[in-house]
Amino acid sequence: DQQVKQNSPSLSVQEGRISILNCDYTNSMFDYFLWYKKYPAEGPTFLISISSIKDKNEDGRFTVFLNKSAKHLSLHIVPSQPGDSAVYFCAAKLTGSARQLTFGSGTQLTVLP
Amino acid sequence: KAGVTQTPRYLIKTRGQQVTLSCSPISGHRSVSWYQQTPGQGLQFLFEYFSETQRNKGNFPGRFSGRQFSNSRSEMNVSTLELGDSALYLCASSSTGTGWDEQYFGPGTRLTVT
């Protein structure tokens, strides 16, 4: 039973345009959501996070939106750059579980020059 | 500051064998978590150690075990390997023991079971 789902295994976007990566979850006890980026042969690196009490968090070109009623979060990258091409994972943390993250299966983003 | 290091980076084992993977966290970090990544499955939490104690455990069989040493280095062991254990094993370290703080991942150990 996948509690965090990324239904799009891949996404291609033109350089300079917006990339929107989506993630759905089922467990209402998640209180913190994160996005990680992973390049081949490297471990995931933290990108941006959002607490369940917020609906938006921005960091430069990256914005995460959380819709609790729909149990949906999305990552917007504007403008997209070729260096953004990587696998993006969304992850969620259960209330009271400080270190255990539940990850989605990832979305391969390709930004075309 | 050196990042999280994992050894070995690649490993090939035969079904039925056992394997030990090593993780050295960032200096000063006391929490080490282990994850398994398989194609199409994302990362699945194995367990977390803090101050030599296992604090959390994911839904994996008892063949998967781990430990942490006094210098915070951690090892995970998989006994009686199965073909389905072929995966990328990632460890992540974080500094504090309470609340939430960012986890830093190592590059992983790619295990292939034949």
Coordinates of C-alpha atoms in Angstrom, one line a residue:
Chain A
D1 CA 0.0 0.0 0.0
Q2 CA 1.7 3.1 -1.3
Q3 CA 1.0 6.0 1.0
V4 CA 2.8 8.5 -1.1
K5 CA 2.3 8.3 -4.9
Q6 CA 3.9 10.1 -7.8
N7 CA 1.8 9.0 -10.7
S8 CA 4.0 10.5 -13.5
P9 CA 7.2 8.5 -13.9
S10 CA 8.5 11.1 -16.3
L11 CA 8.1 14.7 -17.4
S12 CA 9.7 16.7 -20.2
V13 CA 9.7 20.5 -20.2
Q14 CA 11.2 23.2 -22.4
E15 CA 13.9 25.3 -20.8
G16 CA 12.5 28.5 -19.4
R17 CA 9.0 27.1 -18.9
I18 CA 7.4 25.9 -15.7
S19 CA 7.8 22.4 -14.4
I20 CA 5.0 21.0 -12.2
L21 CA 5.6 17.8 -10.4
N22 CA 2.8 16.2 -8.5
C23 CA 2.4 14.0 -5.5
D24 CA -0.6 12.4 -3.7
Y25 CA -0.7 10.9 -0.3
T26 CA -3.3 8.9 1.7
N27 CA -2.3 9.2 5.3
S28 CA -3.7 12.1 7.2
M29 CA -1.1 11.7 9.9
F30 CA 1.7 13.1 7.7
D31 CA 2.7 16.5 9.2
Y32 CA 5.7 17.4 7.0
F33 CA 6.4 17.0 3.3
L34 CA 9.7 17.3 1.5
W35 CA 11.0 17.2 -2.0
Y36 CA 14.4 15.6 -2.9
K37 CA 16.3 15.7 -6.1
K38 CA 18.5 12.9 -7.2
Y39 CA 21.2 12.8 -9.9
P40 CA 22.5 9.4 -11.2
A41 CA 25.2 7.9 -8.9
E42 CA 24.5 10.4 -6.2
G43 CA 22.3 10.3 -3.1
P44 CA 19.1 12.4 -2.9
T45 CA 19.6 16.0 -1.9
F46 CA 17.0 18.0 0.0
L47 CA 15.3 20.7 -2.1
I48 CA 12.3 22.2 -0.2
S49 CA 9.8 21.3 2.4
I50 CA 6.5 22.3 3.8
S51 CA 4.7 21.9 7.1
S52 CA 1.1 20.6 7.1
I53 CA 0.0 23.8 8.7
K54 CA 1.0 25.8 5.6
D55 CA -0.2 25.7 2.0
K56 CA 2.8 27.2 0.2
N57 CA 6.5 27.6 0.6
E58 CA 8.9 29.3 -1.8
D59 CA 12.6 29.1 -2.2
G60 CA 14.0 30.9 -5.2
R61 CA 12.8 29.1 -8.3
F62 CA 11.1 26.4 -6.3
T63 CA 7.6 26.6 -4.8
V64 CA 5.8 23.8 -3.1
F65 CA 2.0 23.9 -2.7
L66 CA 0.0 21.7 -0.3
N67 CA -3.7 21.0 -0.6
K68 CA -4.6 19.1 2.5
S69 CA -8.2 18.5 1.6
A70 CA -7.2 16.9 -1.6
K71 CA -4.1 15.2 0.0
H72 CA -2.0 16.6 -2.8
L73 CA 1.2 18.5 -3.1
S74 CA 3.0 19.9 -6.1
L75 CA 6.5 21.3 -6.8
H76 CA 6.7 24.2 -9.3
I77 CA 10.1 25.1 -10.8
V78 CA 10.1 28.4 -12.6
P79 CA 12.0 28.9 -14.9
S80 CA 13.2 25.4 -15.6
Q81 CA 16.8 25.0 -16.4
P82 CA 18.7 22.0 -18.1
G83 CA 20.5 21.5 -14.8
D84 CA 17.2 20.7 -13.1
S85 CA 17.0 17.4 -15.1
A86 CA 17.0 14.8 -12.4
V87 CA 14.7 12.4 -10.5
Y88 CA 12.4 14.2 -8.0
F89 CA 11.1 12.4 -5.0
C90 CA 8.4 13.6 -2.7
A91 CA 8.5 12.4 0.8
A92 CA 6.3 12.7 3.9
K93 CA 7.0 12.4 7.6
L94 CA 4.5 10.9 10.1
T95 CA 3.5 12.9 13.2
G96 CA 5.8 11.8 16.0
S97 CA 8.3 10.0 13.7
A98 CA 11.3 12.2 13.5
R99 CA 13.4 10.3 11.0
Q100 CA 11.2 7.9 9.1
L101 CA 10.3 9.3 5.7
T102 CA 7.9 7.7 3.3
F103 CA 8.9 8.3 -0.3
G104 CA 7.1 8.3 -3.6
S105 CA 8.5 6.4 -6.5
G106 CA 10.0 9.5 -8.2
T107 CA 9.5 11.5 -11.4
Q108 CA 12.2 11.9 -13.9
L109 CA 12.3 15.5 -15.0
T110 CA 14.0 16.3 -18.3
V111 CA 14.5 20.0 -19.2
L112 CA 15.1 20.4 -22.9
P113 CA 17.4 23.2 -24.1
Chain B
K1 CA 32.9 19.2 5.9
A2 CA 33.0 15.7 4.4
G3 CA 29.7 14.3 3.3
V4 CA 28.1 10.9 4.1
T5 CA 30.3 8.1 2.8
Q6 CA 29.2 4.6 2.0
T7 CA 31.3 1.6 1.3
P8 CA 31.5 -0.3 -0.9
R9 CA 29.8 1.5 -3.8
Y10 CA 29.1 -1.6 -5.7
L11 CA 28.7 -5.2 -4.7
I12 CA 27.8 -8.5 -6.4
K13 CA 26.7 -11.4 -4.2
T14 CA 25.1 -14.8 -4.8
R15 CA 21.7 -15.9 -3.4
G16 CA 22.1 -17.3 0.1
Q17 CA 25.1 -15.3 1.0
Q18 CA 25.2 -12.5 3.5
V19 CA 26.4 -8.9 3.0
T20 CA 27.5 -6.0 5.3
L21 CA 27.3 -2.4 4.1
S22 CA 28.9 0.5 5.9
C23 CA 27.9 4.1 6.4
S24 CA 30.0 6.9 7.9
P25 CA 27.8 9.9 8.7
I26 CA 28.8 13.6 8.6
S27 CA 31.1 14.4 11.4
G28 CA 29.0 15.4 14.5
H29 CA 25.9 13.7 13.2
R30 CA 24.5 11.0 15.5
S31 CA 21.5 9.8 13.7
V32 CA 21.8 7.3 10.8
S33 CA 18.9 6.0 8.7
W34 CA 18.9 3.3 6.0
Y35 CA 16.7 3.1 3.0
Q36 CA 16.3 0.6 0.1
Q37 CA 15.6 1.9 -3.4
T38 CA 14.3 -0.5 -6.0
P39 CA 13.1 0.4 -9.5
G40 CA 9.6 1.8 -9.4
Q41 CA 9.4 1.6 -5.6
G42 CA 11.0 4.8 -4.5
L43 CA 12.9 4.7 -1.2
Q44 CA 11.7 2.5 1.5
F45 CA 12.7 3.0 5.1
L46 CA 14.7 0.2 6.7
F47 CA 15.7 1.5 10.2
E48 CA 17.2 4.4 12.1
Y49 CA 19.9 4.4 14.7
F50 CA 20.7 7.1 17.2
S51 CA 23.4 6.8 19.9
E52 CA 23.9 3.1 19.1
T53 CA 20.2 2.4 19.6
Q54 CA 17.7 1.4 16.9
R55 CA 14.8 3.9 17.3
N56 CA 12.6 3.1 14.3
K57 CA 12.2 0.1 12.0
G58 CA 10.5 -0.2 8.7
N59 CA 8.5 -3.2 7.4
F60 CA 11.4 -5.5 6.3
P61 CA 12.0 -9.1 7.3
G62 CA 14.4 -10.0 10.1
R63 CA 17.1 -10.8 7.5
F64 CA 17.8 -7.1 7.5
S65 CA 19.6 -5.9 10.5
G66 CA 21.9 -3.0 11.5
R67 CA 24.0 -1.5 14.2
Q68 CA 25.7 1.7 15.1
F69 CA 29.0 2.2 16.8
S70 CA 30.1 4.7 19.4
N71 CA 31.6 6.9 16.6
S72 CA 28.2 7.0 14.9
R73 CA 29.3 4.8 12.0
S74 CA 26.7 2.3 11.1
E75 CA 26.5 -1.0 9.3
M76 CA 23.6 -2.9 7.9
N77 CA 23.6 -6.6 7.3
V78 CA 21.4 -8.7 5.0
S79 CA 21.6 -12.5 5.6
T80 CA 20.4 -15.2 3.2
L81 CA 20.3 -12.9 0.3
E82 CA 17.4 -13.2 -2.2
L83 CA 17.3 -11.9 -5.8
G84 CA 14.7 -9.3 -4.7
D85 CA 17.3 -7.8 -2.4
S86 CA 19.1 -6.3 -5.4
A87 CA 18.8 -2.6 -4.9
L88 CA 20.5 0.7 -4.1
Y89 CA 21.0 1.0 -0.3
L90 CA 21.2 4.5 0.9
C91 CA 22.0 5.9 4.3
A92 CA 21.3 9.3 5.6
S93 CA 22.6 11.2 8.6
S94 CA 21.2 14.0 10.6
S95 CA 22.6 15.9 13.5
T96 CA 20.1 16.0 16.3
G97 CA 18.1 13.3 18.0
T98 CA 14.8 15.2 18.5
G99 CA 12.4 17.0 16.3
W100 CA 13.1 17.3 12.6
D101 CA 16.3 18.3 10.9
E102 CA 17.5 17.8 7.3
Q103 CA 18.8 14.4 6.4
Y104 CA 21.9 14.2 4.2
F105 CA 22.2 11.2 2.0
G106 CA 25.2 9.2 0.9
P107 CA 25.8 8.1 -2.7
G108 CA 24.5 4.6 -1.9
T109 CA 25.8 1.0 -2.3
R110 CA 24.5 -0.8 -5.4
L111 CA 23.9 -4.4 -4.4
T112 CA 23.3 -7.0 -7.1
V113 CA 22.3 -10.5 -6.1
T114 CA 22.7 -13.2 -8.7

